[in-house]
């Protein structure tokens, strides 16, 4: 089968750095995306990795290693507003299905 | 605001009933995706349409069906509703039919089946 595994919860303090991991089992995919979703809101796109390596977008960075079937989202200078759920996602090459991980709930404490 | 609109925002109905959820993609986007999100769960991909044609199918129940119309809006039809169908239903859109990395999500329709 195809699946993406994420930790269910992560807690960090304001101003800190947090890493949310995503390990996957899929036969083939185009790239790894990350989305943020606040309670009651819609998912919003954060970052995308087509190739191995690090992509940086402001306070957020994302990393992919296809050889390790692993990726992560790095959030720096955490703010209270970063408290939300974070999802990794792929589009598989066989059938164009979009697969989301179950999400990681991030709690940022003062 | 992503530019994707969904109606209605909330829907309350009874078991056994049929409902229709509507989605209008961003201007110019040709692909529409439908997702189901149950309480505290991840997003389950249901189906994708591109320019009126079905492009990809996920774990969509036989009781559910969708279509995309010539003006590119899409409707998701849910029939013989069960309690377990209560969920948030999101649609998303992208410009093309190729695997787009960034999907733009609408605000969702919250369906409650009593």
Coordinates of N, CA and C in Angstrom, one line a residue:
Chain A
X1 N 0.8 -1.2 0.0 CA 0.0 0.0 0.0 C 0.9 1.2 0.0
X2 N 0.2 2.4 0.0 CA 0.9 3.6 0.0 C 0.5 4.4 1.2
X3 N 1.4 4.9 2.0 CA 1.1 5.6 3.2 C 2.2 6.6 3.6
X4 N 1.8 7.6 4.3 CA 2.7 8.6 4.8 C 2.5 8.6 6.4
X5 N 3.6 8.5 7.1 CA 3.6 8.5 8.5 C 4.1 9.8 9.1
X6 N 3.4 10.4 10.0 CA 3.8 11.6 10.7 C 3.5 11.4 12.2
X7 N 4.3 12.1 13.1 CA 4.0 12.1 14.5 C 2.6 12.8 14.7
X8 N 1.8 12.3 15.7 CA 0.5 12.9 15.9 C 0.5 14.2 16.5
X9 N 1.5 14.5 17.4 CA 1.6 15.8 18.1 C 3.0 16.2 18.3
X10 N 3.2 17.5 18.3 CA 4.5 18.0 18.7 C 4.3 19.3 19.5
X11 N 5.0 19.5 20.6 CA 4.9 20.7 21.4 C 6.2 21.4 21.4
X12 N 6.2 22.7 21.3 CA 7.4 23.5 21.3 C 7.1 24.9 21.9
X13 N 8.2 25.6 22.3 CA 8.0 26.9 22.9 C 8.2 28.0 21.8
X14 N 7.5 29.1 22.1 CA 7.7 30.3 21.2 C 9.1 30.6 21.0
X15 N 9.5 30.9 19.7 CA 10.9 31.3 19.4 C 11.8 30.1 19.1
X16 N 11.3 28.9 19.4 CA 12.2 27.7 19.2 C 12.1 27.2 17.7
X17 N 12.8 26.2 17.5 CA 12.8 25.5 16.1 C 12.1 24.1 16.3
X18 N 11.3 23.7 15.4 CA 10.7 22.4 15.5 C 10.7 21.7 14.1
X19 N 10.9 20.4 14.2 CA 11.0 19.6 12.9 C 9.9 18.6 13.0
X20 N 9.1 18.5 11.9 CA 8.0 17.6 11.8 C 8.4 16.6 10.6
X21 N 8.5 15.3 11.0 CA 9.0 14.3 10.1 C 7.8 13.7 9.3
X22 N 8.2 13.2 8.1 CA 7.2 12.5 7.3 C 8.0 11.3 6.6
X23 N 7.6 10.1 7.0 CA 8.2 8.9 6.3 C 7.1 8.3 5.4
X24 N 7.5 7.8 4.3 CA 6.5 7.3 3.4 C 6.8 6.0 2.8
X25 N 5.8 5.3 2.4 CA 5.9 4.1 1.6 C 5.0 4.3 0.4
X26 N 5.6 4.5 -0.7 CA 4.9 4.6 -2.0 C 5.8 4.2 -3.1
X27 N 5.2 3.7 -4.1 CA 5.9 3.1 -5.2 C 6.6 4.2 -6.1
X28 N 6.0 5.3 -6.1 CA 6.5 6.4 -6.9 C 5.7 7.7 -6.7
X29 N 6.3 8.8 -6.7 CA 5.6 10.0 -6.5 C 6.4 11.2 -7.1
X30 N 5.7 12.3 -7.4 CA 6.3 13.4 -8.1 C 7.1 14.3 -7.1
X31 N 6.6 14.4 -5.9 CA 7.3 15.3 -5.0 C 6.6 15.3 -3.7
X32 N 7.1 15.9 -2.6 CA 6.5 16.0 -1.3 C 6.1 17.4 -1.0
X33 N 4.8 17.5 -0.7 CA 4.2 18.8 -0.3 C 3.9 18.9 1.1
X34 N 3.8 20.1 1.7 CA 3.4 20.4 3.0 C 2.3 21.4 3.1
X35 N 1.3 21.1 3.9 CA 0.2 22.0 4.1 C 0.0 22.3 5.6
X36 N -0.5 23.5 5.8 CA -0.9 23.9 7.2 C -2.4 24.0 7.3
X37 N -3.0 23.6 8.4 CA -4.4 23.7 8.6 C -4.7 24.2 10.0
X38 N -5.3 25.4 10.2 CA -5.7 25.8 11.5 C -7.1 25.2 11.8
X39 N -7.4 25.1 13.0 CA -8.7 24.5 13.4 C -9.9 25.2 12.7
X40 N -10.7 24.4 12.1 CA -11.9 24.9 11.4 C -11.6 25.6 10.1
X41 N -10.3 25.6 9.7 CA -9.9 26.2 8.4 C -9.6 25.3 7.3
X42 N -9.2 25.8 6.2 CA -8.9 25.0 5.1 C -7.4 24.8 5.0
X43 N -6.9 23.7 4.5 CA -5.4 23.5 4.3 C -4.9 24.6 3.4
X44 N -3.7 25.1 3.7 CA -3.0 26.0 2.8 C -1.6 25.5 2.6
X45 N -1.2 25.7 1.4 CA 0.1 25.2 0.9 C 1.3 25.9 1.6
X46 N 2.3 25.1 2.0 CA 3.5 25.7 2.6 C 4.7 25.6 1.7
X47 N 5.0 24.3 1.2 CA 6.2 24.1 0.6 C 6.2 22.8 -0.2
X48 N 7.1 22.7 -1.2 CA 7.2 21.5 -2.0 C 8.6 21.2 -2.4
X49 N 8.9 19.9 -2.3 CA 10.2 19.3 -2.7 C 10.0 18.4 -3.9
X50 N 10.5 18.7 -5.0 CA 10.5 17.8 -6.2 C 11.8 16.9 -6.1
X51 N 12.9 17.5 -5.7 CA 14.2 16.9 -5.7 C 14.7 16.8 -4.2
X52 N 15.7 15.9 -4.1 CA 16.3 15.8 -2.7 C 16.9 17.1 -2.3
X53 N 16.9 17.4 -1.1 CA 17.5 18.6 -0.6 C 16.6 19.4 0.2
X54 N 17.1 20.6 0.5 CA 16.4 21.6 1.3 C 15.8 22.7 0.5
X55 N 14.5 23.0 0.8 CA 13.9 24.2 0.2 C 13.5 25.2 1.3
X56 N 13.8 26.4 1.2 CA 13.6 27.4 2.2 C 12.6 28.5 1.7
X57 N 11.6 28.7 2.6 CA 10.6 29.8 2.3 C 10.4 30.5 3.6
X58 N 11.1 31.6 3.8 CA 11.0 32.4 5.0 C 11.3 31.6 6.2
X59 N 10.4 31.5 7.2 CA 10.7 30.8 8.5 C 10.5 29.3 8.3
X60 N 10.0 28.8 7.1 CA 9.7 27.4 6.9 C 10.7 26.9 5.9
X61 N 11.2 25.7 6.2 CA 12.0 24.9 5.3 C 11.5 23.5 5.2
X62 N 11.7 22.9 4.0 CA 11.3 21.5 3.9 C 12.5 20.7 3.2
X63 N 12.5 19.5 3.6 CA 13.6 18.6 3.1 C 13.1 17.3 2.6
X64 N 13.7 16.8 1.6 CA 13.4 15.5 1.1 C 14.6 14.6 0.8
X65 N 14.5 13.3 1.2 CA 15.5 12.4 0.8 C 14.8 11.1 0.3
X66 N 14.8 11.0 -1.0 CA 14.1 9.8 -1.7 C 14.8 8.5 -1.3
X67 N 16.1 8.5 -1.2 CA 16.8 7.3 -0.8 C 16.4 6.8 0.6
X68 N 16.1 7.7 1.5 CA 15.7 7.3 2.8 C 14.2 7.3 3.0
X69 N 13.4 7.6 1.9 CA 11.9 7.7 2.0 C 11.5 8.5 3.2
X70 N 12.0 9.7 3.2 CA 11.9 10.6 4.4 C 11.9 12.1 4.0
X71 N 11.1 12.8 4.7 CA 11.1 14.2 4.5 C 10.8 14.9 5.8
X72 N 11.0 16.2 5.9 CA 10.6 16.9 7.1 C 10.3 18.4 6.8
X73 N 9.5 19.0 7.7 CA 9.2 20.4 7.6 C 9.9 21.0 8.9
X74 N 10.6 22.1 8.6 CA 11.3 22.8 9.7 C 10.7 24.2 9.9
X75 N 10.3 24.4 11.1 CA 9.7 25.7 11.4 C 10.6 26.4 12.4
X76 N 11.1 27.6 12.0 CA 12.0 28.4 12.9 C 11.3 29.6 13.5
X77 N 11.9 30.1 14.6 CA 11.3 31.3 15.2 C 9.8 31.1 15.5
X78 N 9.5 30.0 16.1 CA 8.1 29.7 16.3 C 7.3 30.8 16.9
X79 N 6.0 31.0 16.4 CA 5.1 32.0 16.9 C 3.8 31.3 17.3
X80 N 3.1 31.9 18.2 CA 1.8 31.3 18.6 C 0.9 30.9 17.5
X81 N 0.9 31.8 16.4 CA 0.0 31.5 15.3 C 0.4 30.3 14.5
X82 N 1.6 29.7 14.8 CA 2.0 28.5 14.1 C 1.3 27.3 14.7
X83 N 0.6 27.4 15.8 CA -0.1 26.3 16.3 C -1.2 25.9 15.3
X84 N -1.1 24.7 14.8 CA -2.0 24.2 13.7 C -1.6 22.8 13.5
X85 N -2.3 22.2 12.5 CA -2.0 20.9 12.0 C -1.2 21.0 10.7
X86 N -0.2 20.1 10.6 CA 0.7 20.1 9.4 C 0.6 18.8 8.7
X87 N 0.4 18.8 7.4 CA 0.2 17.6 6.7 C 1.3 17.5 5.6
X88 N 1.9 16.3 5.4 CA 2.7 16.1 4.2 C 1.8 15.3 3.2
X89 N 2.1 15.5 1.9 CA 1.3 14.9 0.9 C 2.1 14.6 -0.3
X90 N 1.7 13.6 -1.1 CA 2.3 13.3 -2.3 C 1.3 13.0 -3.4
X91 N 1.6 13.1 -4.6 CA 0.8 12.7 -5.8 C 1.5 11.5 -6.4
X92 N 0.9 10.3 -6.4 CA 1.7 9.2 -6.8 C 1.7 9.1 -8.4
X93 N 2.7 8.5 -8.9 CA 2.9 8.5 -10.3 C 2.0 7.5 -11.0
X94 N 1.5 6.5 -10.3 CA 0.6 5.6 -10.8 C -0.9 5.9 -10.6
X95 N -1.5 6.8 -11.3 CA -2.9 7.1 -11.2 C -3.2 8.5 -10.7
X96 N -2.1 9.3 -10.4 CA -2.3 10.6 -10.0 C -3.1 10.8 -8.7
X97 N -3.2 9.8 -7.8 CA -3.9 10.0 -6.6 C -3.1 10.8 -5.6
X98 N -3.8 11.7 -4.9 CA -3.1 12.5 -3.9 C -3.3 11.9 -2.6
X99 N -2.2 11.7 -1.9 CA -2.2 11.0 -0.6 C -1.7 11.9 0.5
X100 N -2.5 12.1 1.5 CA -2.1 12.9 2.6 C -1.7 12.1 3.8
X101 N -0.7 12.6 4.6 CA -0.5 12.0 5.9 C -1.6 12.3 6.9
X102 N -1.6 11.7 8.0 CA -2.7 11.9 9.0 C -2.6 13.2 9.7
X103 N -1.4 13.9 9.6 CA -1.2 15.2 10.1 C -0.5 15.2 11.5
X104 N 0.2 16.3 11.7 CA 0.9 16.5 13.0 C 0.3 17.8 13.6
X105 N -0.2 17.6 14.8 CA -0.7 18.8 15.5 C 0.4 19.5 16.3
X106 N 0.7 20.7 16.0 CA 1.7 21.5 16.6 C 1.1 22.4 17.7
X107 N 1.6 22.3 18.9 CA 1.2 23.2 20.0 C 2.4 24.1 20.3
X108 N 2.2 25.4 20.2 CA 3.3 26.4 20.5 C 2.9 27.0 21.8
X109 N 3.8 26.9 22.8 CA 3.6 27.4 24.2 C 4.4 28.7 24.4
X110 N 3.8 29.6 25.2 CA 4.5 30.8 25.5 C 5.7 30.6 26.4
Chain B
X1 N -7.9 34.2 1.4 CA -8.9 33.7 0.5 C -8.3 33.1 -0.8
X2 N -8.5 31.7 -0.9 CA -7.8 31.0 -2.0 C -8.5 31.3 -3.4
X3 N -9.7 31.8 -3.4 CA -10.4 31.9 -4.7 C -11.3 30.8 -5.0
X4 N -11.2 29.7 -4.2 CA -12.1 28.6 -4.4 C -13.3 28.7 -3.5
X5 N -14.5 28.6 -4.0 CA -15.7 28.7 -3.2 C -16.5 27.4 -3.1
X6 N -17.1 27.2 -2.0 CA -17.9 26.0 -1.7 C -19.2 26.4 -1.1
X7 N -20.2 25.8 -1.5 CA -21.5 26.0 -0.9 C -22.2 24.6 -0.7
X8 N -23.0 24.5 0.3 CA -23.2 25.4 1.4 C -22.0 25.3 2.4
X9 N -22.0 26.2 3.4 CA -21.0 26.1 4.4 C -21.3 25.0 5.4
X10 N -22.5 24.9 5.7 CA -23.0 23.9 6.7 C -24.2 23.2 6.1
X11 N -24.3 21.9 6.4 CA -25.4 21.1 5.9 C -25.8 20.1 7.0
X12 N -27.0 20.1 7.4 CA -27.5 19.1 8.4 C -28.6 18.3 7.8
X13 N -28.5 17.0 7.8 CA -29.5 16.2 7.2 C -29.7 14.9 7.9
X14 N -30.5 14.0 7.5 CA -30.8 12.8 8.2 C -30.3 11.6 7.4
X15 N -30.1 10.5 8.1 CA -29.7 9.3 7.5 C -30.6 8.9 6.3
X16 N -30.0 8.3 5.3 CA -30.8 7.9 4.1 C -31.0 9.0 3.1
X17 N -30.7 10.2 3.4 CA -31.0 11.3 2.5 C -29.9 11.5 1.5
X18 N -30.1 12.4 0.6 CA -29.1 12.7 -0.5 C -28.8 14.2 -0.5
X19 N -27.5 14.5 -0.6 CA -27.2 16.0 -0.6 C -26.2 16.2 -1.8
X20 N -26.1 17.5 -2.2 CA -25.2 17.9 -3.2 C -24.3 19.0 -2.7
X21 N -23.0 18.9 -2.8 CA -22.1 19.9 -2.4 C -21.5 20.5 -3.7
X22 N -21.3 21.8 -3.7 CA -20.9 22.5 -4.9 C -19.6 23.2 -4.7
X23 N -18.8 23.2 -5.7 CA -17.5 23.8 -5.7 C -17.2 24.6 -6.9
X24 N -16.7 25.9 -6.8 CA -16.3 26.7 -7.9 C -14.8 26.9 -7.8
X25 N -14.0 26.4 -8.8 CA -12.6 26.6 -8.7 C -12.1 28.0 -8.9
X26 N -10.8 28.2 -8.7 CA -10.2 29.5 -8.9 C -10.4 29.8 -10.4
X27 N -10.5 31.1 -10.8 CA -10.6 31.5 -12.2 C -9.4 30.9 -13.0
X28 N -9.7 30.2 -14.0 CA -8.7 29.7 -14.9 C -8.2 28.3 -14.5
X29 N -8.5 27.8 -13.3 CA -8.1 26.4 -12.9 C -9.0 25.4 -13.6
X30 N -8.4 24.4 -14.1 CA -9.1 23.3 -14.8 C -9.4 22.1 -14.0
X31 N -8.6 21.9 -13.0 CA -8.7 20.7 -12.1 C -9.4 21.0 -10.8
X32 N -10.3 20.0 -10.5 CA -11.0 20.1 -9.2 C -10.8 18.8 -8.4
X33 N -10.4 18.9 -7.2 CA -10.2 17.7 -6.3 C -11.3 17.8 -5.2
X34 N -11.7 16.6 -4.8 CA -12.6 16.5 -3.6 C -12.0 15.7 -2.5
X35 N -12.1 16.1 -1.3 CA -11.5 15.4 -0.1 C -12.6 15.3 1.0
X36 N -12.4 14.3 1.8 CA -13.2 14.1 3.0 C -12.3 14.2 4.2
X37 N -12.7 15.0 5.2 CA -11.9 15.0 6.4 C -12.8 14.8 7.6
X38 N -12.7 13.6 8.2 CA -13.5 13.3 9.4 C -12.8 13.9 10.6
X39 N -13.5 14.0 11.7 CA -13.1 14.7 12.9 C -11.7 14.2 13.3
X40 N -10.7 15.2 13.4 CA -9.4 15.0 13.8 C -8.7 13.9 12.9
X41 N -9.1 13.9 11.7 CA -8.4 12.9 10.8 C -7.7 13.7 9.7
X42 N -7.0 12.9 8.9 CA -6.3 13.5 7.7 C -7.3 13.7 6.6
X43 N -6.8 14.1 5.5 CA -7.6 14.3 4.3 C -7.6 13.1 3.4
X44 N -8.8 12.6 3.1 CA -8.9 11.4 2.3 C -9.3 11.9 0.9
X45 N -8.5 11.6 -0.1 CA -8.7 12.0 -1.4 C -9.9 11.1 -2.0
X46 N -10.9 11.8 -2.6 CA -12.0 11.1 -3.1 C -11.9 11.0 -4.7
X47 N -11.8 12.2 -5.3 CA -11.8 12.1 -6.8 C -11.2 13.4 -7.4
X48 N -10.7 13.4 -8.6 CA -10.2 14.5 -9.3 C -10.8 14.6 -10.7
X49 N -11.2 15.8 -11.1 CA -11.7 16.1 -12.4 C -10.8 17.1 -13.1
X50 N -10.6 16.9 -14.4 CA -9.8 17.8 -15.1 C -10.6 18.2 -16.4
X51 N -11.0 19.4 -16.5 CA -11.7 19.9 -17.7 C -12.9 19.1 -18.1
X52 N -13.6 18.7 -17.1 CA -14.8 17.9 -17.3 C -14.7 16.4 -17.3
X53 N -13.5 15.9 -17.3 CA -13.3 14.5 -17.3 C -12.7 14.0 -16.0
X54 N -13.1 12.8 -15.6 CA -12.5 12.2 -14.4 C -11.0 11.9 -14.6
X55 N -10.1 12.3 -13.7 CA -8.7 12.1 -13.9 C -8.1 11.1 -12.9
X56 N -8.6 11.1 -11.7 CA -8.0 10.2 -10.7 C -9.1 9.9 -9.7
X57 N -9.1 8.7 -9.2 CA -10.1 8.2 -8.2 C -9.5 7.7 -7.0
X58 N -9.9 8.1 -5.8 CA -9.4 7.6 -4.6 C -10.4 6.7 -4.0
X59 N -10.5 6.7 -2.7 CA -11.4 5.7 -2.0 C -12.8 6.3 -1.9
X60 N -13.4 6.6 -3.0 CA -14.7 7.1 -3.0 C -15.8 6.0 -3.0
X61 N -16.7 6.1 -2.1 CA -17.8 5.1 -2.0 C -18.7 5.1 -3.2
X62 N -19.3 4.0 -3.4 CA -20.2 3.9 -4.6 C -21.4 4.8 -4.4
X63 N -21.8 5.1 -3.1 CA -22.9 6.0 -2.8 C -22.6 7.5 -3.2
X64 N -21.3 7.7 -3.4 CA -20.9 9.1 -3.7 C -20.6 9.2 -5.2
X65 N -20.9 10.3 -5.8 CA -20.5 10.5 -7.2 C -20.2 12.0 -7.4
X66 N -19.5 12.3 -8.4 CA -19.1 13.7 -8.7 C -19.2 14.0 -10.2
X67 N -19.2 15.2 -10.5 CA -19.0 15.6 -11.9 C -18.5 17.0 -12.0
X68 N -17.9 17.4 -13.1 CA -17.5 18.7 -13.4 C -18.2 19.2 -14.7
X69 N -18.7 20.4 -14.6 CA -19.6 20.9 -15.6 C -18.8 21.8 -16.6
X70 N -19.3 22.1 -17.8 CA -18.6 22.9 -18.8 C -18.1 24.2 -18.2
X71 N -18.7 24.8 -17.2 CA -18.2 26.1 -16.7 C -17.2 25.8 -15.6
X72 N -16.8 24.5 -15.4 CA -15.7 24.0 -14.6 C -16.1 23.9 -13.1
X73 N -17.3 24.3 -12.7 CA -17.7 24.1 -11.3 C -18.0 22.6 -11.2
X74 N -17.9 22.1 -10.0 CA -18.0 20.7 -9.7 C -19.1 20.5 -8.6
X75 N -19.7 19.3 -8.7 CA -20.6 18.9 -7.6 C -20.3 17.5 -7.1
X76 N -20.4 17.4 -5.8 CA -20.2 16.1 -5.2 C -21.6 15.6 -4.6
X77 N -22.1 14.5 -5.1 CA -23.4 14.0 -4.7 C -23.2 12.9 -3.7
X78 N -23.8 13.0 -2.5 CA -23.7 11.9 -1.5 C -25.1 11.4 -1.3
X79 N -25.3 10.1 -1.4 CA -26.6 9.5 -1.3 C -26.7 8.4 -0.2
X80 N -27.9 8.1 0.2 CA -28.1 7.0 1.2 C -27.2 7.3 2.4
X81 N -27.2 8.6 2.9 CA -26.3 9.0 3.9 C -26.3 8.2 5.1
X82 N -25.1 8.0 5.7 CA -25.0 7.3 7.0 C -24.3 8.2 8.0
X83 N -24.4 7.9 9.3 CA -23.9 8.7 10.3 C -22.4 9.0 10.1
X84 N -21.7 7.9 9.6 CA -20.3 8.0 9.4 C -19.8 8.9 8.2
X85 N -20.8 9.4 7.5 CA -20.5 10.4 6.4 C -20.3 11.8 6.9
X86 N -20.7 12.0 8.2 CA -20.5 13.3 8.8 C -19.0 13.7 8.7
X87 N -18.7 14.8 8.1 CA -17.3 15.2 7.9 C -17.3 16.6 7.3
X88 N -16.0 17.1 7.2 CA -15.8 18.3 6.4 C -15.4 17.8 5.0
X89 N -16.0 18.4 4.0 CA -15.7 18.1 2.6 C -15.1 19.3 2.0
X90 N -13.9 19.1 1.5 CA -13.1 20.2 0.9 C -13.0 19.9 -0.6
X91 N -13.0 21.0 -1.4 CA -12.6 20.9 -2.7 C -11.4 21.7 -2.9
X92 N -10.5 21.4 -3.9 CA -9.3 22.1 -4.2 C -9.2 22.3 -5.7
X93 N -8.5 23.3 -6.1 CA -8.3 23.4 -7.6 C -6.8 23.7 -7.9
X94 N -6.5 23.3 -9.1 CA -5.1 23.6 -9.6 C -5.3 24.0 -11.1
X95 N -4.3 24.7 -11.6 CA -4.4 25.2 -13.0 C -4.5 24.1 -14.1
X96 N -3.8 22.9 -13.9 CA -3.7 21.9 -14.9 C -4.1 20.6 -14.4
X97 N -4.0 19.6 -15.3 CA -4.3 18.2 -15.0 C -3.1 17.4 -14.6
X98 N -1.9 18.0 -14.8 CA -0.7 17.3 -14.3 C -0.6 17.5 -12.8
X99 N 0.2 16.6 -12.2 CA 0.3 16.7 -10.7 C 0.9 18.0 -10.3
X100 N 0.0 18.8 -9.8 CA 0.3 20.1 -9.3 C 0.7 20.1 -7.9
X101 N 1.8 20.7 -7.5 CA 2.3 20.6 -6.2 C 1.5 21.4 -5.2
X102 N 0.9 22.5 -5.7 CA 0.2 23.4 -4.8 C -1.3 23.3 -5.2
X103 N -2.1 22.8 -4.2 CA -3.5 22.8 -4.4 C -4.1 23.9 -3.6
X104 N -5.1 24.6 -4.2 CA -5.8 25.7 -3.5 C -7.1 25.2 -3.0
X105 N -7.3 25.2 -1.7 CA -8.5 24.6 -1.0 C -9.6 25.7 -0.8
X106 N -10.8 25.2 -0.9 CA -11.9 26.0 -0.6 C -12.1 25.9 0.9
X107 N -13.1 26.7 1.5 CA -13.4 26.8 2.9 C -14.0 25.5 3.5
X108 N -14.5 24.6 2.6 CA -15.1 23.4 3.1 C -16.6 23.5 3.3
X109 N -17.3 22.3 3.3 CA -18.7 22.2 3.6 C -18.7 21.2 4.8
X110 N -19.3 21.6 5.9 CA -19.4 20.7 7.1 C -20.7 20.0 7.0
X111 N -20.7 18.7 6.8 CA -21.9 17.9 6.7 C -22.1 17.1 8.0
X112 N -23.3 17.3 8.5 CA -23.7 16.6 9.7 C -24.9 15.7 9.4
X113 N -24.8 14.4 9.6 CA -25.8 13.5 9.3 C -26.4 13.0 10.7
X114 N -27.7 13.2 10.9 CA -28.3 12.9 12.2 C -29.1 11.6 12.1

